[in-house]
Every structure is written in structure tokens, then in C-alpha cells.
Amino acid sequence: DTAVSQTPKYLVTQMGNDKSIKCEQNLGHDTMYWYKQDSKKFLKIMFSYNNKELIINETVPNRFSPKSPDKAHLNLHINSLELGDSAVYFCASSRGGGGLNEKLFFGSGTQLSVL
Amino acid sequence: GNSVTQMEGPVTLSEEAFLTINCTYTATGYPSLFWYVQYPGEGLQLLLKATKADDKGSNKGFEATYRKETTSFHLEKGSVQVSDSAVYFCALARGTSYGKLTFGQGTILTVHP
């Protein structure tokens, strides 16, 4: 069983479109995250939700809107896609608040290509 | 703010060679330090961690020692295998950071038979 699963694995779309990436975890974790990995492999956090409540919202354009219908799901919706949005997006989860001793579990990533 | 700097890659080694990937950090106080590994086509996995100065994290033959005096957490392995080919990320966490890990830029390792 996949612990953290995200769909789709690949997403190719035109500039200006709206798209969503879904994420689900079956680990019973309280906290979920979205990370963005750019073409140079640099990884940066975007959002964090704890029990469906937004905890971290980094400096991300408001075209990006996370939605957590329940603590097992954290979806990412992106409006008006731009070329610079092309990246690999990773969903992750952790048991608690992801503090000093927390281990994060990552999904396998969604490669988004905006043409 | 917090930051993590890793050695530039890519690193290419022959099987059974010795591996070192350097990692230094900047943070106030006493962060926890981590190494994550990303195998091709997969998400990141925790490889090892250390939560206080002089701690040594180890897993799968990899080791890293938390050196507060040099603010470093270098990853080492005595004899690499082809299956170790992956991207390695050094990261730190401070306090109740809600998973706000600060990652280094990643180092691509390729091991040839």
C-alpha cells in the first residue's frame, strides 16, 4: 500500500489553464504538506495543514490554493498557470507537527509542465 | 534565517568507492539535522537524522555526525553501491517548525559498476 499517494504523476498543460493535484495519505497522520522542487532539485515548502487547518503558508502566489477536505487529503489547485510554475510538486505527511524529531513521508511527486 | 548548503554535484563514483557529501548549515539555537534520499522516480525518504551536537545518525551504511563547532553534517559511506545512485538532501528543522524543513539544494550521486 502506498503511504502517500498523489495524482497525477505527470501533468502537461497550457499557460492560463487551471489544474489540480490530489494527495492522500493512509498513515493516519495529522499534518500534510506541499513542497515544490525546481529544475535544479531545490526543494521548498509551500503549505502545511494540521488537522485541516492551515499552519504554514509561505510566500506563494494566491493562484495556488490548497484544500483539505479531511486530514487524510490535501489537494492543490492552481489557477492561471504560468511557465514558471513548471516543477515537481511533492505532497508529504507527518504524524504530528513535524517538529524537531518528526519524520516526513513523501509522495512520489507530480511533474507539472506548463507550455 | 535558516539555510543549508550542500556540495555541488553531480558526484560520480565507482562501486566500492568512499563517499562524502558535505553539508553546512546556518541556524540560531539547536536545530535537528537530517539527510533525505530521493531515488529515481520516487519521493524523498528519511535516511538518517541527528538531534543534538555530537550525535551520529546512521542507516544503510551511511553516517553523519552533528558538528556544532563547524556547523556541519557531512554524509559518508565507506563503500557505495550502484543502488545508492540517488539525489541526497541535507535539511534542518528548528523548534516546532511544523515540518518546515529547510533543505539544501540536493546532490546527485551516480555510482557506476
JSON list of C-alpha atoms in Angstrom, two decimals:
[
{"chain": "A", "resi": 1, "resn": "ASP", "atom": "CA", "xyz": [0.00, 0.00, 0.00]},
{"chain": "A", "resi": 2, "resn": "THR", "atom": "CA", "xyz": [1.29, 3.42, -0.91]},
{"chain": "A", "resi": 3, "resn": "ALA", "atom": "CA", "xyz": [1.52, 5.58, 2.19]},
{"chain": "A", "resi": 4, "resn": "VAL", "atom": "CA", "xyz": [1.32, 8.98, 0.49]},
{"chain": "A", "resi": 5, "resn": "SER", "atom": "CA", "xyz": [-0.14, 8.94, -2.99]},
{"chain": "A", "resi": 6, "resn": "GLN", "atom": "CA", "xyz": [-0.56, 11.85, -5.33]},
{"chain": "A", "resi": 7, "resn": "THR", "atom": "CA", "xyz": [-2.18, 12.11, -8.73]},
{"chain": "A", "resi": 8, "resn": "PRO", "atom": "CA", "xyz": [-1.49, 12.68, -11.49]},
{"chain": "A", "resi": 9, "resn": "LYS", "atom": "CA", "xyz": [2.17, 11.68, -11.79]},
{"chain": "A", "resi": 10, "resn": "TYR", "atom": "CA", "xyz": [2.61, 13.84, -14.89]},
{"chain": "A", "resi": 11, "resn": "LEU", "atom": "CA", "xyz": [0.65, 16.91, -15.88]},
{"chain": "A", "resi": 12, "resn": "VAL", "atom": "CA", "xyz": [1.22, 18.79, -19.12]},
{"chain": "A", "resi": 13, "resn": "THR", "atom": "CA", "xyz": [-0.92, 21.85, -19.75]},
{"chain": "A", "resi": 14, "resn": "GLN", "atom": "CA", "xyz": [-1.10, 25.22, -21.46]},
{"chain": "A", "resi": 15, "resn": "MET", "atom": "CA", "xyz": [-0.41, 28.58, -19.90]},
{"chain": "A", "resi": 16, "resn": "GLY", "atom": "CA", "xyz": [-3.51, 30.14, -18.40]},
{"chain": "A", "resi": 17, "resn": "ASN", "atom": "CA", "xyz": [-5.24, 26.87, -17.57]},
{"chain": "A", "resi": 18, "resn": "ASP", "atom": "CA", "xyz": [-6.44, 25.82, -14.12]},
{"chain": "A", "resi": 19, "resn": "LYS", "atom": "CA", "xyz": [-5.34, 22.44, -12.77]},
{"chain": "A", "resi": 20, "resn": "SER", "atom": "CA", "xyz": [-5.47, 20.41, -9.56]},
{"chain": "A", "resi": 21, "resn": "ILE", "atom": "CA", "xyz": [-3.16, 17.87, -7.96]},
{"chain": "A", "resi": 22, "resn": "LYS", "atom": "CA", "xyz": [-4.59, 15.46, -5.42]},
{"chain": "A", "resi": 23, "resn": "CYS", "atom": "CA", "xyz": [-2.88, 13.93, -2.42]},
{"chain": "A", "resi": 24, "resn": "GLU", "atom": "CA", "xyz": [-3.99, 11.27, 0.02]},
{"chain": "A", "resi": 25, "resn": "GLN", "atom": "CA", "xyz": [-2.22, 9.62, 2.95]},
{"chain": "A", "resi": 26, "resn": "ASN", "atom": "CA", "xyz": [-3.29, 6.40, 4.63]},
{"chain": "A", "resi": 27, "resn": "LEU", "atom": "CA", "xyz": [-0.94, 6.70, 7.59]},
{"chain": "A", "resi": 28, "resn": "GLY", "atom": "CA", "xyz": [-3.37, 8.39, 9.96]},
{"chain": "A", "resi": 29, "resn": "HIS", "atom": "CA", "xyz": [-1.10, 11.43, 10.13]},
{"chain": "A", "resi": 30, "resn": "ASP", "atom": "CA", "xyz": [-2.32, 14.80, 11.38]},
{"chain": "A", "resi": 31, "resn": "THR", "atom": "CA", "xyz": [-0.17, 17.05, 9.20]},
{"chain": "A", "resi": 32, "resn": "MET", "atom": "CA", "xyz": [0.21, 17.32, 5.44]},
{"chain": "A", "resi": 33, "resn": "TYR", "atom": "CA", "xyz": [2.41, 19.49, 3.25]},
{"chain": "A", "resi": 34, "resn": "TRP", "atom": "CA", "xyz": [3.07, 20.64, -0.26]},
{"chain": "A", "resi": 35, "resn": "TYR", "atom": "CA", "xyz": [6.65, 21.15, -1.42]},
{"chain": "A", "resi": 36, "resn": "LYS", "atom": "CA", "xyz": [7.89, 22.48, -4.76]},
{"chain": "A", "resi": 37, "resn": "GLN", "atom": "CA", "xyz": [11.09, 21.18, -6.37]},
{"chain": "A", "resi": 38, "resn": "ASP", "atom": "CA", "xyz": [12.55, 23.26, -9.17]},
{"chain": "A", "resi": 39, "resn": "SER", "atom": "CA", "xyz": [14.65, 22.13, -12.11]},
{"chain": "A", "resi": 40, "resn": "LYS", "atom": "CA", "xyz": [17.83, 22.39, -10.04]},
{"chain": "A", "resi": 41, "resn": "LYS", "atom": "CA", "xyz": [16.37, 19.99, -7.44]},
{"chain": "A", "resi": 42, "resn": "PHE", "atom": "CA", "xyz": [15.95, 22.78, -4.90]},
{"chain": "A", "resi": 43, "resn": "LEU", "atom": "CA", "xyz": [13.07, 21.92, -2.58]},
{"chain": "A", "resi": 44, "resn": "LYS", "atom": "CA", "xyz": [10.94, 24.48, -0.79]},
{"chain": "A", "resi": 45, "resn": "ILE", "atom": "CA", "xyz": [7.84, 24.23, 1.36]},
{"chain": "A", "resi": 46, "resn": "MET", "atom": "CA", "xyz": [4.65, 25.86, 0.10]},
{"chain": "A", "resi": 47, "resn": "PHE", "atom": "CA", "xyz": [1.91, 24.92, 2.56]},
{"chain": "A", "resi": 48, "resn": "SER", "atom": "CA", "xyz": [1.31, 22.90, 5.69]},
{"chain": "A", "resi": 49, "resn": "TYR", "atom": "CA", "xyz": [-2.02, 21.76, 7.15]},
{"chain": "A", "resi": 50, "resn": "ASN", "atom": "CA", "xyz": [-2.55, 20.29, 10.60]},
{"chain": "A", "resi": 51, "resn": "ASN", "atom": "CA", "xyz": [-5.94, 18.63, 11.13]},
{"chain": "A", "resi": 52, "resn": "LYS", "atom": "CA", "xyz": [-7.37, 20.52, 8.15]},
{"chain": "A", "resi": 53, "resn": "GLU", "atom": "CA", "xyz": [-6.12, 23.86, 9.47]},
{"chain": "A", "resi": 54, "resn": "LEU", "atom": "CA", "xyz": [-3.60, 25.92, 7.51]},
{"chain": "A", "resi": 55, "resn": "ILE", "atom": "CA", "xyz": [-0.37, 26.24, 9.52]},
{"chain": "A", "resi": 56, "resn": "ILE", "atom": "CA", "xyz": [2.28, 27.33, 7.03]},
{"chain": "A", "resi": 57, "resn": "ASN", "atom": "CA", "xyz": [1.66, 29.48, 4.01]},
{"chain": "A", "resi": 58, "resn": "GLU", "atom": "CA", "xyz": [4.96, 30.52, 2.53]},
{"chain": "A", "resi": 59, "resn": "THR", "atom": "CA", "xyz": [5.25, 33.32, 0.05]},
{"chain": "A", "resi": 60, "resn": "VAL", "atom": "CA", "xyz": [3.27, 31.58, -2.64]},
{"chain": "A", "resi": 61, "resn": "PRO", "atom": "CA", "xyz": [1.15, 33.40, -5.25]},
{"chain": "A", "resi": 62, "resn": "ASN", "atom": "CA", "xyz": [-2.53, 33.33, -4.41]},
{"chain": "A", "resi": 63, "resn": "ARG", "atom": "CA", "xyz": [-3.10, 31.47, -7.68]},
{"chain": "A", "resi": 64, "resn": "PHE", "atom": "CA", "xyz": [-2.14, 28.44, -5.56]},
{"chain": "A", "resi": 65, "resn": "SER", "atom": "CA", "xyz": [-4.93, 27.34, -3.24]},
{"chain": "A", "resi": 66, "resn": "PRO", "atom": "CA", "xyz": [-4.63, 24.26, -1.04]},
{"chain": "A", "resi": 67, "resn": "LYS", "atom": "CA", "xyz": [-7.76, 22.49, 0.12]},
{"chain": "A", "resi": 68, "resn": "SER", "atom": "CA", "xyz": [-8.01, 19.91, 2.88]},
{"chain": "A", "resi": 69, "resn": "PRO", "atom": "CA", "xyz": [-11.46, 18.25, 2.96]},
{"chain": "A", "resi": 70, "resn": "ASP", "atom": "CA", "xyz": [-10.26, 15.96, 5.76]},
{"chain": "A", "resi": 71, "resn": "LYS", "atom": "CA", "xyz": [-6.95, 15.26, 7.43]},
{"chain": "A", "resi": 72, "resn": "ALA", "atom": "CA", "xyz": [-6.16, 12.42, 5.01]},
{"chain": "A", "resi": 73, "resn": "HIS", "atom": "CA", "xyz": [-6.36, 14.63, 1.94]},
{"chain": "A", "resi": 74, "resn": "LEU", "atom": "CA", "xyz": [-4.61, 17.80, 0.84]},
{"chain": "A", "resi": 75, "resn": "ASN", "atom": "CA", "xyz": [-5.25, 18.93, -2.71]},
{"chain": "A", "resi": 76, "resn": "LEU", "atom": "CA", "xyz": [-3.51, 21.73, -4.56]},
{"chain": "A", "resi": 77, "resn": "HIS", "atom": "CA", "xyz": [-5.39, 23.85, -7.06]},
{"chain": "A", "resi": 78, "resn": "ILE", "atom": "CA", "xyz": [-3.51, 26.21, -9.36]},
{"chain": "A", "resi": 79, "resn": "ASN", "atom": "CA", "xyz": [-5.26, 28.95, -11.33]},
{"chain": "A", "resi": 80, "resn": "SER", "atom": "CA", "xyz": [-3.95, 30.71, -14.42]},
{"chain": "A", "resi": 81, "resn": "LEU", "atom": "CA", "xyz": [-0.88, 28.55, -14.78]},
{"chain": "A", "resi": 82, "resn": "GLU", "atom": "CA", "xyz": [2.37, 30.28, -15.76]},
{"chain": "A", "resi": 83, "resn": "LEU", "atom": "CA", "xyz": [5.56, 28.95, -17.33]},
{"chain": "A", "resi": 84, "resn": "GLY", "atom": "CA", "xyz": [7.39, 29.42, -14.02]},
{"chain": "A", "resi": 85, "resn": "ASP", "atom": "CA", "xyz": [5.02, 27.01, -12.32]},
{"chain": "A", "resi": 86, "resn": "SER", "atom": "CA", "xyz": [6.72, 24.13, -14.13]},
{"chain": "A", "resi": 87, "resn": "ALA", "atom": "CA", "xyz": [8.28, 21.98, -11.40]},
{"chain": "A", "resi": 88, "resn": "VAL", "atom": "CA", "xyz": [7.83, 18.78, -9.45]},
{"chain": "A", "resi": 89, "resn": "TYR", "atom": "CA", "xyz": [5.32, 19.12, -6.64]},
{"chain": "A", "resi": 90, "resn": "PHE", "atom": "CA", "xyz": [5.62, 16.81, -3.66]},
{"chain": "A", "resi": 91, "resn": "CYS", "atom": "CA", "xyz": [2.99, 16.04, -1.08]},
{"chain": "A", "resi": 92, "resn": "ALA", "atom": "CA", "xyz": [4.16, 14.87, 2.33]},
{"chain": "A", "resi": 93, "resn": "SER", "atom": "CA", "xyz": [2.73, 14.00, 5.73]},
{"chain": "A", "resi": 94, "resn": "SER", "atom": "CA", "xyz": [3.90, 13.61, 9.31]},
{"chain": "A", "resi": 95, "resn": "ARG", "atom": "CA", "xyz": [2.38, 12.16, 12.45]},
{"chain": "A", "resi": 96, "resn": "GLY", "atom": "CA", "xyz": [2.41, 15.37, 14.45]},
{"chain": "A", "resi": 97, "resn": "GLY", "atom": "CA", "xyz": [3.51, 18.89, 13.80]},
{"chain": "A", "resi": 98, "resn": "GLY", "atom": "CA", "xyz": [6.72, 17.98, 12.02]},
{"chain": "A", "resi": 99, "resn": "GLY", "atom": "CA", "xyz": [8.94, 19.37, 14.72]},
{"chain": "A", "resi": 100, "resn": "LEU", "atom": "CA", "xyz": [12.49, 18.54, 15.67]},
{"chain": "A", "resi": 101, "resn": "ASN", "atom": "CA", "xyz": [12.14, 14.76, 15.63]},
{"chain": "A", "resi": 102, "resn": "GLU", "atom": "CA", "xyz": [9.46, 14.31, 13.04]},
{"chain": "A", "resi": 103, "resn": "LYS", "atom": "CA", "xyz": [9.90, 12.15, 10.00]},
{"chain": "A", "resi": 104, "resn": "LEU", "atom": "CA", "xyz": [8.20, 13.30, 6.84]},
{"chain": "A", "resi": 105, "resn": "PHE", "atom": "CA", "xyz": [6.74, 10.79, 4.40]},
{"chain": "A", "resi": 106, "resn": "PHE", "atom": "CA", "xyz": [6.74, 11.98, 0.81]},
{"chain": "A", "resi": 107, "resn": "GLY", "atom": "CA", "xyz": [4.66, 11.07, -2.19]},
{"chain": "A", "resi": 108, "resn": "SER", "atom": "CA", "xyz": [6.41, 10.26, -5.47]},
{"chain": "A", "resi": 109, "resn": "GLY", "atom": "CA", "xyz": [5.77, 13.69, -6.94]},
{"chain": "A", "resi": 110, "resn": "THR", "atom": "CA", "xyz": [3.76, 15.30, -9.73]},
{"chain": "A", "resi": 111, "resn": "GLN", "atom": "CA", "xyz": [5.78, 16.67, -12.61]},
{"chain": "A", "resi": 112, "resn": "LEU", "atom": "CA", "xyz": [3.97, 19.73, -13.92]},
{"chain": "A", "resi": 113, "resn": "SER", "atom": "CA", "xyz": [4.96, 21.11, -17.31]},
{"chain": "A", "resi": 114, "resn": "VAL", "atom": "CA", "xyz": [3.38, 24.37, -18.45]},
{"chain": "A", "resi": 115, "resn": "LEU", "atom": "CA", "xyz": [3.73, 25.04, -22.18]},
{"chain": "B", "resi": 1, "resn": "GLY", "atom": "CA", "xyz": [17.20, 32.92, 8.66]},
{"chain": "B", "resi": 2, "resn": "ASN", "atom": "CA", "xyz": [17.97, 29.23, 8.43]},
{"chain": "B", "resi": 3, "resn": "SER", "atom": "CA", "xyz": [19.89, 27.87, 5.48]},
{"chain": "B", "resi": 4, "resn": "VAL", "atom": "CA", "xyz": [21.58, 24.68, 4.36]},
{"chain": "B", "resi": 5, "resn": "THR", "atom": "CA", "xyz": [24.43, 24.47, 1.86]},
{"chain": "B", "resi": 6, "resn": "GLN", "atom": "CA", "xyz": [25.47, 21.22, 0.19]},
{"chain": "B", "resi": 7, "resn": "MET", "atom": "CA", "xyz": [28.42, 20.49, -2.01]},
{"chain": "B", "resi": 8, "resn": "GLU", "atom": "CA", "xyz": [27.78, 20.96, -5.68]},
{"chain": "B", "resi": 9, "resn": "GLY", "atom": "CA", "xyz": [27.07, 17.89, -7.72]},
{"chain": "B", "resi": 10, "resn": "PRO", "atom": "CA", "xyz": [26.80, 15.76, -9.60]},
{"chain": "B", "resi": 11, "resn": "VAL", "atom": "CA", "xyz": [29.09, 13.26, -7.90]},
{"chain": "B", "resi": 12, "resn": "THR", "atom": "CA", "xyz": [30.16, 10.23, -9.91]},
{"chain": "B", "resi": 13, "resn": "LEU", "atom": "CA", "xyz": [31.88, 7.28, -8.23]},
{"chain": "B", "resi": 14, "resn": "SER", "atom": "CA", "xyz": [32.81, 3.71, -8.98]},
{"chain": "B", "resi": 15, "resn": "GLU", "atom": "CA", "xyz": [31.29, 0.92, -6.93]},
{"chain": "B", "resi": 16, "resn": "GLU", "atom": "CA", "xyz": [33.02, 0.39, -3.55]},
{"chain": "B", "resi": 17, "resn": "ALA", "atom": "CA", "xyz": [34.45, 3.92, -3.52]},
{"chain": "B", "resi": 18, "resn": "PHE", "atom": "CA", "xyz": [34.27, 6.12, -0.42]},
{"chain": "B", "resi": 19, "resn": "LEU", "atom": "CA", "xyz": [31.57, 8.78, -0.41]},
{"chain": "B", "resi": 20, "resn": "THR", "atom": "CA", "xyz": [31.47, 12.16, 1.28]},
{"chain": "B", "resi": 21, "resn": "ILE", "atom": "CA", "xyz": [28.78, 14.74, 0.63]},
{"chain": "B", "resi": 22, "resn": "ASN", "atom": "CA", "xyz": [29.43, 17.96, 2.51]},
{"chain": "B", "resi": 23, "resn": "CYS", "atom": "CA", "xyz": [26.66, 19.85, 4.28]},
{"chain": "B", "resi": 24, "resn": "THR", "atom": "CA", "xyz": [26.91, 23.01, 6.35]},
{"chain": "B", "resi": 25, "resn": "TYR", "atom": "CA", "xyz": [24.10, 24.95, 7.95]},
{"chain": "B", "resi": 26, "resn": "THR", "atom": "CA", "xyz": [23.20, 28.33, 9.38]},
{"chain": "B", "resi": 27, "resn": "ALA", "atom": "CA", "xyz": [20.63, 28.46, 12.15]},
{"chain": "B", "resi": 28, "resn": "THR", "atom": "CA", "xyz": [20.12, 30.00, 15.55]},
{"chain": "B", "resi": 29, "resn": "GLY", "atom": "CA", "xyz": [19.91, 27.72, 18.53]},
{"chain": "B", "resi": 30, "resn": "TYR", "atom": "CA", "xyz": [19.98, 23.96, 18.20]},
{"chain": "B", "resi": 31, "resn": "PRO", "atom": "CA", "xyz": [18.35, 22.62, 15.08]},
{"chain": "B", "resi": 32, "resn": "SER", "atom": "CA", "xyz": [17.79, 18.98, 14.25]},
{"chain": "B", "resi": 33, "resn": "LEU", "atom": "CA", "xyz": [19.62, 17.80, 11.15]},
{"chain": "B", "resi": 34, "resn": "PHE", "atom": "CA", "xyz": [18.51, 15.27, 8.56]},
{"chain": "B", "resi": 35, "resn": "TRP", "atom": "CA", "xyz": [19.60, 13.54, 5.40]},
{"chain": "B", "resi": 36, "resn": "TYR", "atom": "CA", "xyz": [16.86, 12.59, 2.96]},
{"chain": "B", "resi": 37, "resn": "VAL", "atom": "CA", "xyz": [17.37, 10.48, -0.17]},
{"chain": "B", "resi": 38, "resn": "GLN", "atom": "CA", "xyz": [15.36, 10.59, -3.39]},
{"chain": "B", "resi": 39, "resn": "TYR", "atom": "CA", "xyz": [15.66, 7.53, -5.62]},
{"chain": "B", "resi": 40, "resn": "PRO", "atom": "CA", "xyz": [14.78, 7.92, -9.31]},
{"chain": "B", "resi": 41, "resn": "GLY", "atom": "CA", "xyz": [11.06, 8.42, -9.82]},
{"chain": "B", "resi": 42, "resn": "GLU", "atom": "CA", "xyz": [10.28, 8.40, -6.11]},
{"chain": "B", "resi": 43, "resn": "GLY", "atom": "CA", "xyz": [9.62, 10.84, -3.30]},
{"chain": "B", "resi": 44, "resn": "LEU", "atom": "CA", "xyz": [12.11, 11.69, -0.60]},
{"chain": "B", "resi": 45, "resn": "GLN", "atom": "CA", "xyz": [12.77, 9.25, 2.22]},
{"chain": "B", "resi": 46, "resn": "LEU", "atom": "CA", "xyz": [14.43, 9.95, 5.53]},
{"chain": "B", "resi": 47, "resn": "LEU", "atom": "CA", "xyz": [17.89, 8.38, 5.53]},
{"chain": "B", "resi": 48, "resn": "LEU", "atom": "CA", "xyz": [19.17, 9.45, 8.93]},
{"chain": "B", "resi": 49, "resn": "LYS", "atom": "CA", "xyz": [18.97, 12.23, 11.48]},
{"chain": "B", "resi": 50, "resn": "ALA", "atom": "CA", "xyz": [20.70, 13.74, 14.50]},
{"chain": "B", "resi": 51, "resn": "THR", "atom": "CA", "xyz": [19.02, 15.93, 17.07]},
{"chain": "B", "resi": 52, "resn": "LYS", "atom": "CA", "xyz": [21.88, 17.30, 19.15]},
{"chain": "B", "resi": 53, "resn": "ALA", "atom": "CA", "xyz": [25.56, 18.15, 18.93]},
{"chain": "B", "resi": 54, "resn": "ASP", "atom": "CA", "xyz": [27.95, 15.19, 18.54]},
{"chain": "B", "resi": 55, "resn": "ASP", "atom": "CA", "xyz": [25.10, 12.80, 17.76]},
{"chain": "B", "resi": 56, "resn": "LYS", "atom": "CA", "xyz": [25.81, 10.40, 14.93]},
{"chain": "B", "resi": 57, "resn": "GLY", "atom": "CA", "xyz": [22.99, 9.33, 12.67]},
{"chain": "B", "resi": 58, "resn": "SER", "atom": "CA", "xyz": [23.43, 6.10, 10.73]},
{"chain": "B", "resi": 59, "resn": "ASN", "atom": "CA", "xyz": [21.42, 3.92, 8.36]},
{"chain": "B", "resi": 60, "resn": "LYS", "atom": "CA", "xyz": [22.16, 1.54, 5.47]},
{"chain": "B", "resi": 61, "resn": "GLY", "atom": "CA", "xyz": [25.92, 2.06, 5.88]},
{"chain": "B", "resi": 62, "resn": "PHE", "atom": "CA", "xyz": [25.60, 5.85, 5.72]},
{"chain": "B", "resi": 63, "resn": "GLU", "atom": "CA", "xyz": [26.72, 8.02, 8.63]},
{"chain": "B", "resi": 64, "resn": "ALA", "atom": "CA", "xyz": [26.68, 11.70, 9.53]},
{"chain": "B", "resi": 65, "resn": "THR", "atom": "CA", "xyz": [27.85, 13.45, 12.70]},
{"chain": "B", "resi": 66, "resn": "TYR", "atom": "CA", "xyz": [26.30, 16.65, 14.02]},
{"chain": "B", "resi": 67, "resn": "ARG", "atom": "CA", "xyz": [29.25, 19.05, 14.46]},
{"chain": "B", "resi": 68, "resn": "LYS", "atom": "CA", "xyz": [28.13, 22.23, 16.12]},
{"chain": "B", "resi": 69, "resn": "GLU", "atom": "CA", "xyz": [31.61, 23.79, 16.18]},
{"chain": "B", "resi": 70, "resn": "THR", "atom": "CA", "xyz": [31.83, 23.61, 12.38]},
{"chain": "B", "resi": 71, "resn": "THR", "atom": "CA", "xyz": [28.03, 23.77, 11.77]},
{"chain": "B", "resi": 72, "resn": "SER", "atom": "CA", "xyz": [28.34, 20.69, 9.59]},
{"chain": "B", "resi": 73, "resn": "PHE", "atom": "CA", "xyz": [26.57, 17.39, 9.00]},
{"chain": "B", "resi": 74, "resn": "HIS", "atom": "CA", "xyz": [28.59, 15.64, 6.29]},
{"chain": "B", "resi": 75, "resn": "LEU", "atom": "CA", "xyz": [27.26, 12.38, 4.87]},
{"chain": "B", "resi": 76, "resn": "GLU", "atom": "CA", "xyz": [29.70, 9.47, 4.48]},
{"chain": "B", "resi": 77, "resn": "LYS", "atom": "CA", "xyz": [29.66, 5.88, 3.31]},
{"chain": "B", "resi": 78, "resn": "GLY", "atom": "CA", "xyz": [32.67, 3.62, 3.21]},
{"chain": "B", "resi": 79, "resn": "SER", "atom": "CA", "xyz": [31.74, 1.60, 0.12]},
{"chain": "B", "resi": 80, "resn": "VAL", "atom": "CA", "xyz": [29.00, 2.76, -2.23]},
{"chain": "B", "resi": 81, "resn": "GLN", "atom": "CA", "xyz": [26.86, 0.50, -4.40]},
{"chain": "B", "resi": 82, "resn": "VAL", "atom": "CA", "xyz": [25.13, 1.11, -7.72]},
{"chain": "B", "resi": 83, "resn": "SER", "atom": "CA", "xyz": [21.84, 1.07, -5.81]},
{"chain": "B", "resi": 84, "resn": "ASP", "atom": "CA", "xyz": [22.96, 4.16, -3.85]},
{"chain": "B", "resi": 85, "resn": "SER", "atom": "CA", "xyz": [22.57, 6.27, -7.00]},
{"chain": "B", "resi": 86, "resn": "ALA", "atom": "CA", "xyz": [20.06, 8.96, -6.00]},
{"chain": "B", "resi": 87, "resn": "VAL", "atom": "CA", "xyz": [19.71, 12.60, -5.00]},
{"chain": "B", "resi": 88, "resn": "TYR", "atom": "CA", "xyz": [20.72, 13.35, -1.41]},
{"chain": "B", "resi": 89, "resn": "PHE", "atom": "CA", "xyz": [19.29, 16.28, 0.55]},
{"chain": "B", "resi": 90, "resn": "CYS", "atom": "CA", "xyz": [20.58, 17.74, 3.77]},
{"chain": "B", "resi": 91, "resn": "ALA", "atom": "CA", "xyz": [17.93, 19.50, 5.85]},
{"chain": "B", "resi": 92, "resn": "LEU", "atom": "CA", "xyz": [17.36, 21.16, 9.19]},
{"chain": "B", "resi": 93, "resn": "ALA", "atom": "CA", "xyz": [14.36, 21.79, 11.44]},
{"chain": "B", "resi": 94, "resn": "ARG", "atom": "CA", "xyz": [14.07, 24.31, 14.24]},
{"chain": "B", "resi": 95, "resn": "GLY", "atom": "CA", "xyz": [11.65, 24.13, 17.14]},
{"chain": "B", "resi": 96, "resn": "THR", "atom": "CA", "xyz": [8.01, 23.50, 16.41]},
{"chain": "B", "resi": 97, "resn": "SER", "atom": "CA", "xyz": [8.52, 24.16, 12.78]},
{"chain": "B", "resi": 98, "resn": "TYR", "atom": "CA", "xyz": [5.53, 22.15, 11.58]},
{"chain": "B", "resi": 99, "resn": "GLY", "atom": "CA", "xyz": [7.56, 20.26, 9.05]},
{"chain": "B", "resi": 100, "resn": "LYS", "atom": "CA", "xyz": [9.09, 23.39, 7.73]},
{"chain": "B", "resi": 101, "resn": "LEU", "atom": "CA", "xyz": [12.29, 21.65, 6.88]},
{"chain": "B", "resi": 102, "resn": "THR", "atom": "CA", "xyz": [14.90, 23.84, 5.27]},
{"chain": "B", "resi": 103, "resn": "PHE", "atom": "CA", "xyz": [16.53, 21.77, 2.53]},
{"chain": "B", "resi": 104, "resn": "GLY", "atom": "CA", "xyz": [19.86, 22.08, 0.83]},
{"chain": "B", "resi": 105, "resn": "GLN", "atom": "CA", "xyz": [19.94, 22.12, -2.93]},
{"chain": "B", "resi": 106, "resn": "GLY", "atom": "CA", "xyz": [20.41, 18.37, -3.30]},
{"chain": "B", "resi": 107, "resn": "THR", "atom": "CA", "xyz": [23.44, 16.44, -4.56]},
{"chain": "B", "resi": 108, "resn": "ILE", "atom": "CA", "xyz": [23.06, 13.96, -7.41]},
{"chain": "B", "resi": 109, "resn": "LEU", "atom": "CA", "xyz": [25.11, 10.79, -6.85]},
{"chain": "B", "resi": 110, "resn": "THR", "atom": "CA", "xyz": [25.76, 8.32, -9.65]},
{"chain": "B", "resi": 111, "resn": "VAL", "atom": "CA", "xyz": [27.60, 5.08, -8.90]},
{"chain": "B", "resi": 112, "resn": "HIS", "atom": "CA", "xyz": [28.99, 3.04, -11.80]},
{"chain": "B", "resi": 113, "resn": "PRO", "atom": "CA", "xyz": [29.71, -0.71, -11.65]}
]
